[in-house]
CSV table of C-alpha atoms in Angstrom, one decimal:
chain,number,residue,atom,x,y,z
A,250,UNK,CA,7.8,-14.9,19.9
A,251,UNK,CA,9.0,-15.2,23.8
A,252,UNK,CA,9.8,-11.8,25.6
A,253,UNK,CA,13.5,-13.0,25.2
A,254,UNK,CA,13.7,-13.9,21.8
A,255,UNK,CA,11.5,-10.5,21.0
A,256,UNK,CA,14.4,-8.7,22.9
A,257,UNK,CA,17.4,-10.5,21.2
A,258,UNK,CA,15.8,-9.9,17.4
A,259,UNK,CA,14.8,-6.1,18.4
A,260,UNK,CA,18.4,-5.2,19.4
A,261,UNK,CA,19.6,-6.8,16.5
A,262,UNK,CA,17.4,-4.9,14.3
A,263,UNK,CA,18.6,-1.9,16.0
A,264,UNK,CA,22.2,-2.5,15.5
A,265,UNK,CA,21.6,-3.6,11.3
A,266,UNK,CA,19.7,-0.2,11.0
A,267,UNK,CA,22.4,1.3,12.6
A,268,UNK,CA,24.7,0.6,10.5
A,269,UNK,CA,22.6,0.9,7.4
A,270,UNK,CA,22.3,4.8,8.2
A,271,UNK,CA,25.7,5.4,9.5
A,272,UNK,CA,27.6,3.9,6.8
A,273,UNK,CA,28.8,1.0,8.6
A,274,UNK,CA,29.0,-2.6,7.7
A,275,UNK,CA,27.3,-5.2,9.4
A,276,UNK,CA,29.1,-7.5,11.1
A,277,UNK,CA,28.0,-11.1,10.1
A,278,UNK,CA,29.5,-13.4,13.4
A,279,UNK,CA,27.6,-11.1,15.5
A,280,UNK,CA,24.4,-12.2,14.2
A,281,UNK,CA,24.9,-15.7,14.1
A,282,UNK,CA,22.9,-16.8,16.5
A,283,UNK,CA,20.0,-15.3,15.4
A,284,UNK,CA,16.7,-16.6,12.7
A,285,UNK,CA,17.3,-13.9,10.4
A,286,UNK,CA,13.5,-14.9,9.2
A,287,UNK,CA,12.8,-13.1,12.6
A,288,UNK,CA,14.3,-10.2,11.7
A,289,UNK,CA,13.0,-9.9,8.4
A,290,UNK,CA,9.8,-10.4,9.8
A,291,UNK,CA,10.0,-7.7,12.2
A,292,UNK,CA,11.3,-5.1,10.3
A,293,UNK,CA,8.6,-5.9,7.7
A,294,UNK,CA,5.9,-5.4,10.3
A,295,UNK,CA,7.7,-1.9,11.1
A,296,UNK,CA,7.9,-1.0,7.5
A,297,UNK,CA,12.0,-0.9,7.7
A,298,UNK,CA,12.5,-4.1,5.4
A,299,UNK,CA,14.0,-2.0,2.6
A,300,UNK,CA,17.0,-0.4,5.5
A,301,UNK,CA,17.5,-4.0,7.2
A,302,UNK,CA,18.1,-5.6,3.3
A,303,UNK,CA,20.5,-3.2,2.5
A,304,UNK,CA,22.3,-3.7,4.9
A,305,UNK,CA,22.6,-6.8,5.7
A,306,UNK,CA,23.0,-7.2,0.7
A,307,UNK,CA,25.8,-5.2,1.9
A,308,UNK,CA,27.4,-7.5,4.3
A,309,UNK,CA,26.3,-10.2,1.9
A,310,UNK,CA,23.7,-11.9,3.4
A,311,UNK,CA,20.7,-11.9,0.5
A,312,UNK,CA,17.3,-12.7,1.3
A,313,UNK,CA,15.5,-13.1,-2.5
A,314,UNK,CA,12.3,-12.4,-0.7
A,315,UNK,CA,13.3,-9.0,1.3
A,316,UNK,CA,15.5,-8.3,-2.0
A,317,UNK,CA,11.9,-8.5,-4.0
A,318,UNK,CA,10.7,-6.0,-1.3
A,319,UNK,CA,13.4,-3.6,-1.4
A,320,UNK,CA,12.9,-3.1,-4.8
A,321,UNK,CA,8.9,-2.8,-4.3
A,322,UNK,CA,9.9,0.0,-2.3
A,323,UNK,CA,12.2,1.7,-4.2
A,324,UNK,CA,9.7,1.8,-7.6
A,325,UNK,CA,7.0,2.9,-5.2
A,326,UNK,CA,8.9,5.9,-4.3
A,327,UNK,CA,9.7,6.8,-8.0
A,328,UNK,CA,6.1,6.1,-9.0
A,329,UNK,CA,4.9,8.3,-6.1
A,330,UNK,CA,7.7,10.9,-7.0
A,331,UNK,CA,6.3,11.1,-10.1
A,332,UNK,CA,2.4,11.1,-9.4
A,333,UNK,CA,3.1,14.1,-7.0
A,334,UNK,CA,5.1,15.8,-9.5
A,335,UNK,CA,2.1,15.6,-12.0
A,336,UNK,CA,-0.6,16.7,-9.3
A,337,UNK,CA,1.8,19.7,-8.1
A,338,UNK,CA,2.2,21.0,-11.5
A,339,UNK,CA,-1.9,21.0,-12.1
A,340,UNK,CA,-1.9,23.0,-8.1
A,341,UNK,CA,0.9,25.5,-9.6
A,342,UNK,CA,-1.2,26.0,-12.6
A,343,UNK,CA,-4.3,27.0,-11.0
A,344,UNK,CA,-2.7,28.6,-8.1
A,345,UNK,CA,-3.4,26.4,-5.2
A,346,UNK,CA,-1.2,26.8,-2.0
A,347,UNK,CA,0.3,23.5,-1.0
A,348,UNK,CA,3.0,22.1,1.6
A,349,UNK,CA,4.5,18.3,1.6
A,350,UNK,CA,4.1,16.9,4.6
A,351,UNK,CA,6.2,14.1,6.9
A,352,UNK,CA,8.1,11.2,4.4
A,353,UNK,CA,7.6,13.5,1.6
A,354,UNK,CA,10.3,15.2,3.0
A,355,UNK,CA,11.8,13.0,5.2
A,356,UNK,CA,12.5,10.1,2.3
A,357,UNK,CA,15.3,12.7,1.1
A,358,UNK,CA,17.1,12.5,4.4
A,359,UNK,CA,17.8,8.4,4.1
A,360,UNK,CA,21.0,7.4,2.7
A,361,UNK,CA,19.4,5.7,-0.5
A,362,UNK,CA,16.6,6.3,-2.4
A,363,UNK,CA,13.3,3.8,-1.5
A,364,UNK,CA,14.8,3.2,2.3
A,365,UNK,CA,12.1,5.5,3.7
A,366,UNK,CA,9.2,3.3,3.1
A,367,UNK,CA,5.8,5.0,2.5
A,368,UNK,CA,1.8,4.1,2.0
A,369,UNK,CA,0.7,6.9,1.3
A,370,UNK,CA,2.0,10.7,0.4
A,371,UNK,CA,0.9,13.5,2.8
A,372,UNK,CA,0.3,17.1,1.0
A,373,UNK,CA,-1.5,20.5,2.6
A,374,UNK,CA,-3.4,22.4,0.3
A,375,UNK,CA,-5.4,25.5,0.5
A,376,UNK,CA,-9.1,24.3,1.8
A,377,UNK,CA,-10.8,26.8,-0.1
A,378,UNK,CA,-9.8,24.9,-3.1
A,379,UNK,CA,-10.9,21.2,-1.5
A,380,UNK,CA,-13.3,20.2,-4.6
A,381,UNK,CA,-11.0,22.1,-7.6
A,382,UNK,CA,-8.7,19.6,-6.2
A,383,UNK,CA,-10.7,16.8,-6.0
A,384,UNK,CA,-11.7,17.9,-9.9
A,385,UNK,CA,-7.7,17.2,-10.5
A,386,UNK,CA,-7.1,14.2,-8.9
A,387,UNK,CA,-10.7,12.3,-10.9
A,388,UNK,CA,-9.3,13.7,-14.0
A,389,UNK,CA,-5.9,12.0,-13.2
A,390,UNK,CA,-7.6,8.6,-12.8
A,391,UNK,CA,-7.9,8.8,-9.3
A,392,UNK,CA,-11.2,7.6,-7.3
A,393,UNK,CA,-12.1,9.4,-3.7
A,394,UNK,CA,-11.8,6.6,-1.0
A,395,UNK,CA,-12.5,9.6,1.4
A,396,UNK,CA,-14.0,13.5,0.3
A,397,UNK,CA,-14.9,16.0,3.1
A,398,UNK,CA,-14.9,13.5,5.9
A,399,UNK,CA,-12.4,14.8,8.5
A,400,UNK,CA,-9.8,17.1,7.6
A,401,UNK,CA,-8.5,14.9,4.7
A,402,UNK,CA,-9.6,13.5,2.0
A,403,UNK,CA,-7.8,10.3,0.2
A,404,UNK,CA,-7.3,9.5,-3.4
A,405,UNK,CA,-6.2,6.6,-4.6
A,406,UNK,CA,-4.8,4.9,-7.8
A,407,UNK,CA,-3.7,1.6,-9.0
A,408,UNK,CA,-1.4,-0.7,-8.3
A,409,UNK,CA,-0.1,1.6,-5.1
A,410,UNK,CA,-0.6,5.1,-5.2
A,411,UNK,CA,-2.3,6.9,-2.3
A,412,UNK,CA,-2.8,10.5,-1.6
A,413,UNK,CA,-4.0,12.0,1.5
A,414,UNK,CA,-5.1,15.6,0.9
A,415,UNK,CA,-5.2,17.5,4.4
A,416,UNK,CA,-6.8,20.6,4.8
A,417,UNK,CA,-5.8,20.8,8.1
A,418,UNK,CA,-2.7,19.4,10.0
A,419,UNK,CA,-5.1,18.1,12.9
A,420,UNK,CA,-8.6,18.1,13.5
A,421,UNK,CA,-9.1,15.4,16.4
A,422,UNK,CA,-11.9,15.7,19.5
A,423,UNK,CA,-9.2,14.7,22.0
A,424,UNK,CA,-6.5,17.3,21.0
A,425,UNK,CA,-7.8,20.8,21.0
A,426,UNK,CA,-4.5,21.9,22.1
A,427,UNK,CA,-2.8,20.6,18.5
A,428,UNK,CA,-5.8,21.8,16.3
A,429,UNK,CA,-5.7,25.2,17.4
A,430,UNK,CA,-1.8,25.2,17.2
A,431,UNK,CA,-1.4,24.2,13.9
A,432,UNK,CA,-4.1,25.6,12.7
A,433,UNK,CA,-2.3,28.5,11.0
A,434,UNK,CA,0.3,26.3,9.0
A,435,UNK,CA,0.7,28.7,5.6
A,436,UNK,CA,0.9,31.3,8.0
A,437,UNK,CA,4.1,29.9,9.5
A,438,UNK,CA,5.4,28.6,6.2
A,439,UNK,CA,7.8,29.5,3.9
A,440,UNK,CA,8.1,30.1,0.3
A,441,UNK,CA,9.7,26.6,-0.6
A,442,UNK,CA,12.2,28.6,-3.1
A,443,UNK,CA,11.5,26.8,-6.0
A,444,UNK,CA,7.7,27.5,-7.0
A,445,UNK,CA,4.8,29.6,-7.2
A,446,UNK,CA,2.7,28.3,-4.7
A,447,UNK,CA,5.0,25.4,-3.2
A,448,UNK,CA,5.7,26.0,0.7
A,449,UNK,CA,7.8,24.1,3.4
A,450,UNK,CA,7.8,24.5,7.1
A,451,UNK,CA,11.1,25.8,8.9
A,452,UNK,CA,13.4,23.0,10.6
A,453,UNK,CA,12.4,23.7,13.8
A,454,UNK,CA,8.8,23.7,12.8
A,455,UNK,CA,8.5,20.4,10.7
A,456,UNK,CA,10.1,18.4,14.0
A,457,UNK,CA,7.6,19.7,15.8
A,458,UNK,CA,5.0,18.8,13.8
A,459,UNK,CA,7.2,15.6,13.4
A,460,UNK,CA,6.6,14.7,17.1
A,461,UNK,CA,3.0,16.4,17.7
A,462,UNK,CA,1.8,13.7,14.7
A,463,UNK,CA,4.0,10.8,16.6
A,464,UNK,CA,2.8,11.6,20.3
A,465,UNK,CA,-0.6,11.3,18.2
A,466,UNK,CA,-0.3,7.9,17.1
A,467,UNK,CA,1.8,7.2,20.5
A,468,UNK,CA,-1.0,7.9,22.6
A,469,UNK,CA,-3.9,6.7,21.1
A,470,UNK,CA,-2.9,3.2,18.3
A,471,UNK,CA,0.5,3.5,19.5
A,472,UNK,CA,3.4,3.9,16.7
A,473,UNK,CA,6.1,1.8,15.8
A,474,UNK,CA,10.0,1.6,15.5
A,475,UNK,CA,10.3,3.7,12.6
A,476,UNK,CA,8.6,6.7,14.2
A,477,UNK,CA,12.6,6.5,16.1
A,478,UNK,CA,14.2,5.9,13.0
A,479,UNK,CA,12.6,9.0,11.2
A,480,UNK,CA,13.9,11.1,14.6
A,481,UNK,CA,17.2,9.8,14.5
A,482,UNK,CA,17.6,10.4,10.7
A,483,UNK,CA,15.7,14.0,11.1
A,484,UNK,CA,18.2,15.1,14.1
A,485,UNK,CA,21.5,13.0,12.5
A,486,UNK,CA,20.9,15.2,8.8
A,487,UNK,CA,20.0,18.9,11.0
A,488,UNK,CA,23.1,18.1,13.3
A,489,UNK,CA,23.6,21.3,15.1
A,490,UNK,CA,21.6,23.7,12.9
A,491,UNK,CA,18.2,23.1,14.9
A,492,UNK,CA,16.8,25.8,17.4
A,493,UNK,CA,16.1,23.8,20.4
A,494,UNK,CA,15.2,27.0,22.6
A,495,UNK,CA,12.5,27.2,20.2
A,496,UNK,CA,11.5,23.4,19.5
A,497,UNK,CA,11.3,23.0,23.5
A,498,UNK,CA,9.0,26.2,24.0
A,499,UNK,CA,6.2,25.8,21.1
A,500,UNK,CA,6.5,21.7,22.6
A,501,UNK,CA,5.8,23.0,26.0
A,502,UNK,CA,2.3,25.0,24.3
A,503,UNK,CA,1.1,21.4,23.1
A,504,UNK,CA,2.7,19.8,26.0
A,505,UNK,CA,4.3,17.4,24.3
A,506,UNK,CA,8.0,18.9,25.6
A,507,UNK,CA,8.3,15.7,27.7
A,508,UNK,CA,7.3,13.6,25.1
A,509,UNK,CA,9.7,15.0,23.2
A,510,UNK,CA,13.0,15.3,25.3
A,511,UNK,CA,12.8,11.5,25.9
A,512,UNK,CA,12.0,10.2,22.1
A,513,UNK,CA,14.9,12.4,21.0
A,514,UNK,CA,17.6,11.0,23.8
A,515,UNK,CA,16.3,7.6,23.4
A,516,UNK,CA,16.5,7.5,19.4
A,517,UNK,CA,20.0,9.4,19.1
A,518,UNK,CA,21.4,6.9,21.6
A,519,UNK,CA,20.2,3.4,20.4
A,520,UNK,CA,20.8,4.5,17.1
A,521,UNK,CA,24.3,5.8,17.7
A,522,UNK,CA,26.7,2.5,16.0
A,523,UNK,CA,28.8,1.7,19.7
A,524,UNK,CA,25.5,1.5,21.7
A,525,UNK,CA,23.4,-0.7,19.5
A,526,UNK,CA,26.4,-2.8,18.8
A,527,UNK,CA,26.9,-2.9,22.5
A,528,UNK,CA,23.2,-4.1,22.3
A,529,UNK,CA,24.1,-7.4,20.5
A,530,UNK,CA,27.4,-7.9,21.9
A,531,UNK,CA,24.9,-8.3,25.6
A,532,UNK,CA,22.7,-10.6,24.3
A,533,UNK,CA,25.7,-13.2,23.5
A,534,UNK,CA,26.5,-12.0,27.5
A,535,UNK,CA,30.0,-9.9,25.8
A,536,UNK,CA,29.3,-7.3,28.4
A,537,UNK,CA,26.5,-5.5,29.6
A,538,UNK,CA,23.6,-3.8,28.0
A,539,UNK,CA,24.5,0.1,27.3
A,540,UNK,CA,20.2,1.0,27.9
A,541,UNK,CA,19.3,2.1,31.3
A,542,UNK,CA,15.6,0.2,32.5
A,543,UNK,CA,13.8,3.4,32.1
A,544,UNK,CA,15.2,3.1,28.4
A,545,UNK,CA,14.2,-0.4,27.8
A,546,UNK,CA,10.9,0.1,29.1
A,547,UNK,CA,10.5,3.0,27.0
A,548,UNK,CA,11.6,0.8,24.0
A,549,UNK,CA,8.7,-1.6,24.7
A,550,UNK,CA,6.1,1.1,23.7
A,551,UNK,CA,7.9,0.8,20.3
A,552,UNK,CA,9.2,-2.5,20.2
A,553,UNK,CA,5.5,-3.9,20.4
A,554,UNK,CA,3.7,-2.1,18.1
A,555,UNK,CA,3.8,-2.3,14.1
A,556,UNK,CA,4.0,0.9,12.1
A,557,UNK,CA,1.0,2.3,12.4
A,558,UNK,CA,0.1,1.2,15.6
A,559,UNK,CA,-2.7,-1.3,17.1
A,560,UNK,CA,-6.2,-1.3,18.0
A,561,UNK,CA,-5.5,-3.1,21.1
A,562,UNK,CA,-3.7,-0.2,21.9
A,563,UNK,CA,-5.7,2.4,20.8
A,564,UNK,CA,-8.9,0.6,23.2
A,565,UNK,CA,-6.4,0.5,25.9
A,566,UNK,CA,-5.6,4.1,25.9
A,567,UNK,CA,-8.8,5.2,25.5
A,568,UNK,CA,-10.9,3.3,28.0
A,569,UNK,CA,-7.9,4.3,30.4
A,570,UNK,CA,-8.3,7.9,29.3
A,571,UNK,CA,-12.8,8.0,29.7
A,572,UNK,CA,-11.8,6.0,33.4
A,573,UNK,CA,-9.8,8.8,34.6
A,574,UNK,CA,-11.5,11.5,33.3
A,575,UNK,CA,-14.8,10.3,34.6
A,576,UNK,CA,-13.4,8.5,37.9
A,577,UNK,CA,-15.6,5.5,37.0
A,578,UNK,CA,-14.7,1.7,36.9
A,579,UNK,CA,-13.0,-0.1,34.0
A,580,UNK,CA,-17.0,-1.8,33.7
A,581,UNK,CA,-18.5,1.9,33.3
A,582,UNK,CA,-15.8,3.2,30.9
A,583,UNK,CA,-16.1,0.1,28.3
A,584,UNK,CA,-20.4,0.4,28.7
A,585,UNK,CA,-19.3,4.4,27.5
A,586,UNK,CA,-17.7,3.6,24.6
A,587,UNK,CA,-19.9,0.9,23.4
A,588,UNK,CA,-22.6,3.5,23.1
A,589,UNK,CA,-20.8,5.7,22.0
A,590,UNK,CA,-20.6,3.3,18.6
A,591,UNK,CA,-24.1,4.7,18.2
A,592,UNK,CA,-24.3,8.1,19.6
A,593,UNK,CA,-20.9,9.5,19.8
A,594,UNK,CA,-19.6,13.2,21.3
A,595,UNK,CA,-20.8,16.1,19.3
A,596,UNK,CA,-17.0,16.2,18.7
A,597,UNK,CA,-17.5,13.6,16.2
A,598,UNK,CA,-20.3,14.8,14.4
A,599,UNK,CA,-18.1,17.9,13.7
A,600,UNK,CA,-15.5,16.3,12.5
A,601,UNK,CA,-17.0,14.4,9.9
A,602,UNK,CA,-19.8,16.9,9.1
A,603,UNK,CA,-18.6,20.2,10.0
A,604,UNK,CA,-21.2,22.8,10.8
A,605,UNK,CA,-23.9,20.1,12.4
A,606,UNK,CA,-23.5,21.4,15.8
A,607,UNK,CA,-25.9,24.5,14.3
A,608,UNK,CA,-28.3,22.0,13.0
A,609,UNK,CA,-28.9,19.9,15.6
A,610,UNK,CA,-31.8,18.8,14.8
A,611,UNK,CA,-30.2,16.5,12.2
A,612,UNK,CA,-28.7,14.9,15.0
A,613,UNK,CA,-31.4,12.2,15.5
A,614,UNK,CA,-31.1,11.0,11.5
A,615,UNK,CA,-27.3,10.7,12.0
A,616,UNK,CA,-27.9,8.2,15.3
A,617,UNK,CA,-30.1,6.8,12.8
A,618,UNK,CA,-28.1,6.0,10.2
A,619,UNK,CA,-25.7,5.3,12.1
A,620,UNK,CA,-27.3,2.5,14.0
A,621,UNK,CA,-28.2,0.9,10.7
A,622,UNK,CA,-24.5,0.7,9.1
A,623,UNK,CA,-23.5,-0.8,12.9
A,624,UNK,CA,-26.5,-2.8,13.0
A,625,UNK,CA,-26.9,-4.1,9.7
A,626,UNK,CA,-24.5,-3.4,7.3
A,627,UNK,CA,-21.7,-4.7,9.9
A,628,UNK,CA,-22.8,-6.7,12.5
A,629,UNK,CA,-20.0,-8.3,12.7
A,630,UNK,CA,-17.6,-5.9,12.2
A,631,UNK,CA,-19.8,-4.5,15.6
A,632,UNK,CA,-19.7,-7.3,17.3
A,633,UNK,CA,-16.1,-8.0,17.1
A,634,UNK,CA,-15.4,-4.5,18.6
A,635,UNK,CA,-17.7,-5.0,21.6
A,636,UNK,CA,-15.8,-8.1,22.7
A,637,UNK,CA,-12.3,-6.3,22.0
A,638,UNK,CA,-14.2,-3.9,24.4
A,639,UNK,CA,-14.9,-6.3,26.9
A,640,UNK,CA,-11.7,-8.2,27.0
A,641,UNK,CA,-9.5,-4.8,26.2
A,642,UNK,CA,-6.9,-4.0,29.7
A,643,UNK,CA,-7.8,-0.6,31.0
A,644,UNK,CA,-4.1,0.8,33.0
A,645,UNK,CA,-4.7,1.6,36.8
């Protein structure tokens, strides 16, 4: 898709999820200039079909296709609704601690049920009880895609469910300043009012664990429009209630108050119905566009990623990072990471087998099997990564 055209389908998207969450109907003549296989497309890739064919059902343009996805959605929500209800009543039972995290709660903020599109449920639990649960979740059918690697571990279920089981809200080399910050989550939880063992973060806290998880995804993979969406809806359904003394100061500890400030302005304005009509009413050259050039660049960040981000980005970011922090040349910083496909930071080692930096000595086995899954198992898995490595843009 051209720059332009991106543009043009982007700020229509904008203005049909606009109106989808603001109760507003979309006006048709507005959008017809446009491929509305474009649009479908796009908000696909973003995981927002379910909002765009609402809205635009509503107005009554029907797309049999995004209907058949809308509805996908919707049953995926019940069926997850349901799985988690099952797997909390087996926690309550045996007196686990546990806290829903990000479009667990968010979903209930969307106008409709199934708009909030999810691939997976996020839960907190108590990590002293890490393999009782993993005992409940294989008794429920489940298999472990992922068990003690990192600080979640995955469960999954046919035809769609997917469970990530965190006993920890971050536990990444790169962001010290977010693992020890969140490190005490029950501790600045709340009884969620309605179970034993059930707990919920305050307002204030849950956005800012919101936006520490985005800035996450923003600055390694990148994140896509949605991550705007969920602020927008988040902010629109607090309205006034929110503590922003507070949000601003616990952002500044994390440093992400910057971060923050902008992604909040940004979403509450291109979301707001007269701007991102404004938006559409420009490209047909009815008037000019509402978004300053600080706001469209900003947009791009979003506008060019899917969901859950790229790996184009994520190499980008990175190799920029290792070239600052090391003052060395864009040649130096991709030779880095290639080896560090074999012998990575000790950082690594402790994320995936905690405790190892007090035997070190197993160190040499780990390169060791390592090498062989890079080497053999997936060379070329390996090799495709070393020429994203290669040809990957490292910023100035």
């Amino acid at each position: 898709m051209k720059e332009e055209n991106k543009s043009t389908v982007y700020n229509a998207l904008i203005y049909i999820i606009s109106c989808c969450l603001n109760g507003k109907k979309v006006d048709k003549e507005l959008l017809s200039h446009l491929d509305l296989g474009s649009i479908y497309s796009t908000a696909s890739s973003h995981s927002l079909i379910a909002i765009v064919a609402t809205a635009l059902e509503d107005a009554g343009i029907v797309s049999k296709r995004a209907s058949e996805m809308k509805l996908n959605a919707v049953r995926k929500n019940m069926l997850f609704d349901s799985a988690r209800a099952e797997i909390l009543k087996e926690f309550e039972d045996r007196g686990i601690k546990y806290l829903p995290l990000k479009g667990v709660i968010l979903k209930d903020m969307y106008p409709e049920v199934g708009l909030r599109q999810m691939a997976d449920n996020d839960i907190l639990f108590d990590a002293e009880y890490r393999s009782v649960v993993r005992d409940i979740f294989l008794k429920m059918g489940y298999y472990a895609k992922h068990y003690e690697i990192g600080n979640h571990d995955v469960y999954m279920k046919e035809p769609v469910l997917n469970f990530e089981m965190h006993v920890s809200l971050f536990s990444h080399p790169s962001l010290t300043l977010f693992n020890d910050y969140f490190a005490s989550a029950f501790e600045r939880a709340i009884s969620d009012g309605k179970s034993s063992y059930g707990y919920a973060m305050t307002d204030e806290d849950f956005y800012i664990f919101m936006k520490a998880h985005e800035y996450k995804h923003y600055a390694n993979s990148g994140t896509g429009l949605r991550s705007l969406v969920d602020v927008y809806v988040y902010l629109t359904s607090k309205k006034e209630s929110l503590d922003f003394d507070y949000i601003t100061s616990e952002c500044k500890k994390i440093e992400i108050s910057e971060y923050e400030r902008v992604t909040r302005e940004i979403a509450l304005k291109v979301f707001e119905p007269e701007t991102a009509r404004a938006l559409v009413l420009a490209d047909r050259g009815e008037g000019e566009s509402p978004l300053s050039d600080y706001d469209v660049g900003f947009l791009q960040d979003y506008i060019n990623i899917s969901t859950y981000g790229s790996h184009q980005t994520y190499l980008s970011n990175l190799l920029t990072r290792e070239k600052k922090n090391r003052n060395s040349s864009d040649a130096a910083a991709k030779m880095r990471y290639i080896l560090s496909l074999i012998f990575p930071k000790m950082e690594y080692y402790e994320t995936v087998r905690p405790g190892v930096s007090k035997k070190k000595y197993l160190i040499p086995f780990l390169w060791i099997k390592r090498s062989v899954i890079i080497l053999v198992k997936r060379p070329g898995r390996t090799i495709k990564t070393i020429w994203e490595v290669i040809r990957a843009k490292v910023k100035k």
